[in-house]
Short mmCIF file of C-alpha atoms and ligand atoms in Angstrom, two decimals:
data_model
loop_
_atom_site.label_atom_id
_atom_site.label_comp_id
_atom_site.label_asym_id
_atom_site.label_seq_id
_atom_site.Cartn_x
_atom_site.Cartn_y
_atom_site.Cartn_z
CA MET A 14 35.91 -12.38 63.82
CA ILE A 15 35.42 -10.25 66.67
CA HIS A 16 33.01 -7.17 66.82
CA ALA A 17 35.33 -4.14 66.91
CA HIS A 18 34.71 -1.98 69.68
CA ALA A 19 36.42 1.36 70.32
CA ASN A 20 37.37 2.56 73.67
CA THR A 21 38.40 -0.88 74.70
CA PRO A 22 42.21 -1.12 75.20
CA CYS A 23 41.50 -4.06 77.54
CA SER A 24 39.64 -6.27 75.29
CA PRO A 25 41.22 -9.67 74.36
CA GLN A 26 42.33 -9.46 70.77
CA ASP A 27 40.36 -12.56 69.41
CA THR A 28 37.64 -14.98 70.29
CA GLU A 29 40.13 -17.87 71.33
CA ALA A 30 41.90 -15.07 73.49
CA PHE A 31 38.77 -13.99 75.04
CA LEU A 32 37.78 -17.57 75.77
CA GLY A 33 41.23 -18.23 77.39
CA VAL A 34 40.82 -15.29 79.71
CA ALA A 35 37.35 -16.64 80.60
CA GLU A 36 38.64 -19.89 81.41
CA ASP A 37 41.24 -18.23 83.82
CA ILE A 38 38.59 -16.14 85.52
CA ALA A 39 36.42 -19.30 86.07
CA ALA A 40 39.29 -21.26 87.43
CA ALA A 41 40.39 -18.51 89.76
CA ARG A 42 36.93 -18.57 91.35
CA GLY A 43 36.94 -22.34 91.62
CA GLN A 44 34.40 -22.67 88.61
CA ARG A 45 34.39 -24.34 85.23
CA MET A 46 33.64 -23.16 81.78
CA THR A 47 31.32 -25.91 80.79
CA ARG A 48 30.64 -26.65 77.04
CA ILE A 49 27.48 -24.59 77.07
CA ARG A 50 28.86 -21.81 79.10
CA ARG A 51 31.83 -21.42 76.63
CA LYS A 52 29.42 -21.73 73.65
CA VAL A 53 27.17 -19.01 74.98
CA LEU A 54 30.02 -16.84 75.63
CA GLN A 55 31.50 -17.38 72.25
CA LEU A 56 28.38 -16.34 70.56
CA LEU A 57 28.22 -13.20 72.68
CA ILE A 58 31.84 -12.40 71.56
CA GLU A 59 31.08 -12.90 68.03
CA ALA A 60 27.61 -11.14 68.00
CA SER A 61 27.77 -7.83 66.20
CA GLU A 62 24.97 -6.49 68.58
CA PRO A 63 23.48 -7.41 71.84
CA ALA A 64 22.04 -10.69 71.73
CA LYS A 65 18.61 -11.78 73.08
CA ALA A 66 18.51 -15.09 74.80
CA TYR A 67 16.09 -16.62 72.35
CA ASP A 68 18.67 -15.76 69.42
CA LEU A 69 21.13 -17.66 71.53
CA LEU A 70 19.13 -20.49 72.03
CA GLU A 71 18.55 -20.77 68.07
CA ARG A 72 22.27 -20.55 67.39
CA LEU A 73 23.01 -23.18 69.83
CA ASP A 74 21.37 -25.67 67.52
CA GLY A 75 23.20 -28.79 67.49
CA GLU A 76 24.24 -28.44 71.22
CA GLY A 77 21.53 -31.03 71.96
CA SER A 78 19.72 -30.42 74.92
CA ALA A 79 20.07 -26.55 75.11
CA LYS A 80 16.50 -25.28 76.49
CA PRO A 81 15.65 -21.67 78.02
CA PRO A 82 16.79 -22.53 81.38
CA THR A 83 20.02 -23.87 80.30
CA ILE A 84 20.80 -20.62 78.43
CA TYR A 85 19.67 -18.41 81.39
CA ARG A 86 21.68 -20.34 83.80
CA ALA A 87 24.76 -19.79 81.47
CA LEU A 88 24.02 -16.15 81.07
CA ASP A 89 23.65 -15.78 85.06
CA PHE A 90 27.17 -17.50 85.48
CA LEU A 91 28.66 -15.34 82.91
CA GLN A 92 27.35 -12.15 84.44
CA GLU A 93 28.43 -13.49 88.02
CA LEU A 94 31.76 -13.68 86.71
CA GLY A 95 31.81 -10.30 84.95
CA LEU A 96 32.26 -11.79 81.59
CA ALA A 97 28.82 -10.76 80.26
CA HIS A 98 26.22 -8.00 80.93
CA LYS A 99 22.60 -7.49 80.59
CA ILE A 100 21.38 -4.42 78.94
CA GLU A 101 17.91 -4.28 80.46
CA SER A 102 16.35 -1.82 78.12
CA LEU A 103 17.23 -4.11 75.25
CA ASN A 104 16.73 -7.28 77.12
CA ALA A 105 19.97 -8.40 75.68
CA TYR A 106 23.30 -9.76 76.51
CA VAL A 107 26.65 -8.56 75.59
CA ALA A 108 30.29 -10.02 76.26
CA CYS A 109 32.36 -8.01 78.47
CA GLY A 110 35.91 -7.11 77.37
CA HIS A 111 36.97 -5.40 80.58
CA ALA A 112 36.97 -8.28 82.97
CA SER A 113 40.40 -7.71 83.54
CA HIS A 114 39.73 -4.68 85.76
CA ARG A 115 36.95 -3.93 88.29
CA HIS A 116 34.26 -1.64 86.64
CA SER A 117 30.79 -0.79 86.46
CA ALA A 118 29.13 -1.43 83.13
CA ILE A 119 28.51 1.81 81.13
CA PHE A 120 26.91 1.14 77.60
CA LEU A 121 26.79 3.74 75.03
CA ILE A 122 23.50 2.91 73.13
CA CYS A 123 22.90 4.27 69.91
CA GLU A 124 19.43 5.34 69.00
CA ASN A 125 19.75 5.23 65.37
CA CYS A 126 21.60 2.20 64.40
CA GLY A 127 21.06 0.16 67.86
CA ARG A 128 24.57 -0.56 68.49
CA ALA A 129 25.64 -0.97 72.12
CA GLU A 130 29.19 -0.36 72.97
CA GLU A 131 30.83 -0.78 76.35
CA LEU A 132 32.60 2.18 77.64
CA HIS A 133 36.16 1.46 79.14
CA SER A 134 35.37 3.09 82.32
CA VAL A 135 37.67 3.77 85.23
CA THR A 136 36.75 7.55 86.67
CA THR A 137 33.15 6.78 86.37
CA THR A 138 33.28 3.43 88.42
CA ASP A 139 35.48 5.12 90.97
CA ALA A 140 33.08 8.13 91.48
CA LEU A 141 30.04 5.69 91.40
CA GLN A 142 31.75 3.68 94.16
CA ALA A 143 32.60 6.90 96.22
CA GLU A 144 29.12 8.28 95.97
CA THR A 145 27.17 5.23 96.89
CA GLU A 146 29.50 4.40 99.76
CA ALA A 147 28.99 7.88 100.94
CA ALA A 148 25.22 7.32 100.91
CA GLY A 149 25.78 4.19 102.80
CA PHE A 150 24.98 2.00 100.12
CA LYS A 151 26.89 -1.42 99.62
CA LEU A 152 27.15 -1.43 95.70
CA ALA A 153 27.23 -4.88 94.31
CA ARG A 154 27.21 -4.13 90.52
CA ALA A 155 25.69 -1.67 88.27
CA VAL A 156 24.93 -1.27 84.51
CA ILE A 157 24.65 2.20 83.35
CA GLU A 158 22.64 2.52 80.02
CA ALA A 159 23.47 5.95 78.14
CA ARG A 160 21.58 6.50 75.23
CA GLY A 161 22.52 8.95 72.23
CA LEU A 162 24.30 8.65 68.90
CA CYS A 163 27.12 6.38 68.10
CA ARG A 164 30.52 7.85 66.49
CA THR A 165 29.60 6.93 63.17
CA CYS A 166 25.95 7.99 63.39
CA ALA A 167 26.95 11.34 64.75
CA ALA A 168 29.24 12.03 62.05
ZN1 ZN B 11 32.08 -4.88 81.42
ZN1 ZN B 12 24.66 4.48 65.44
ZN1 ZN B 13 38.52 -1.56 80.22
#
């Protein structure tokens, strides 16, 4: 079961589809989804909330030689390919369902229930690109962390 995100018209429909998209993106960059990378991404996709590296490590039980550096390398790889983001304020990782389009990651973090949902952002990404460029800054990537109340908690 994939965690239901709102605002994500471009999210793959299920875990298998998501992993298929990931394989294609990796291949297009001349990279490979190794067993461990695939497994880490799968855990992120199936997680109901942002996952910490040590939680992932625990859930990788049975994958044999998985050690913290292995997890961090897999997470770095997934971030480089835009398949996952790190939410610094939570020190946790989330699978990205928007890898099909260029974007800056914008997370809506609920201060009541702790859920973090990635916003499908197009306008903000364009504005950020234009305004950083105007400042002479060459933007590589950005993760914006917006805090407040989610739809459920605000109701
Ligand atoms: Zn994203
Ligand atoms: Zn909430
Ligand atoms: Zn999107």
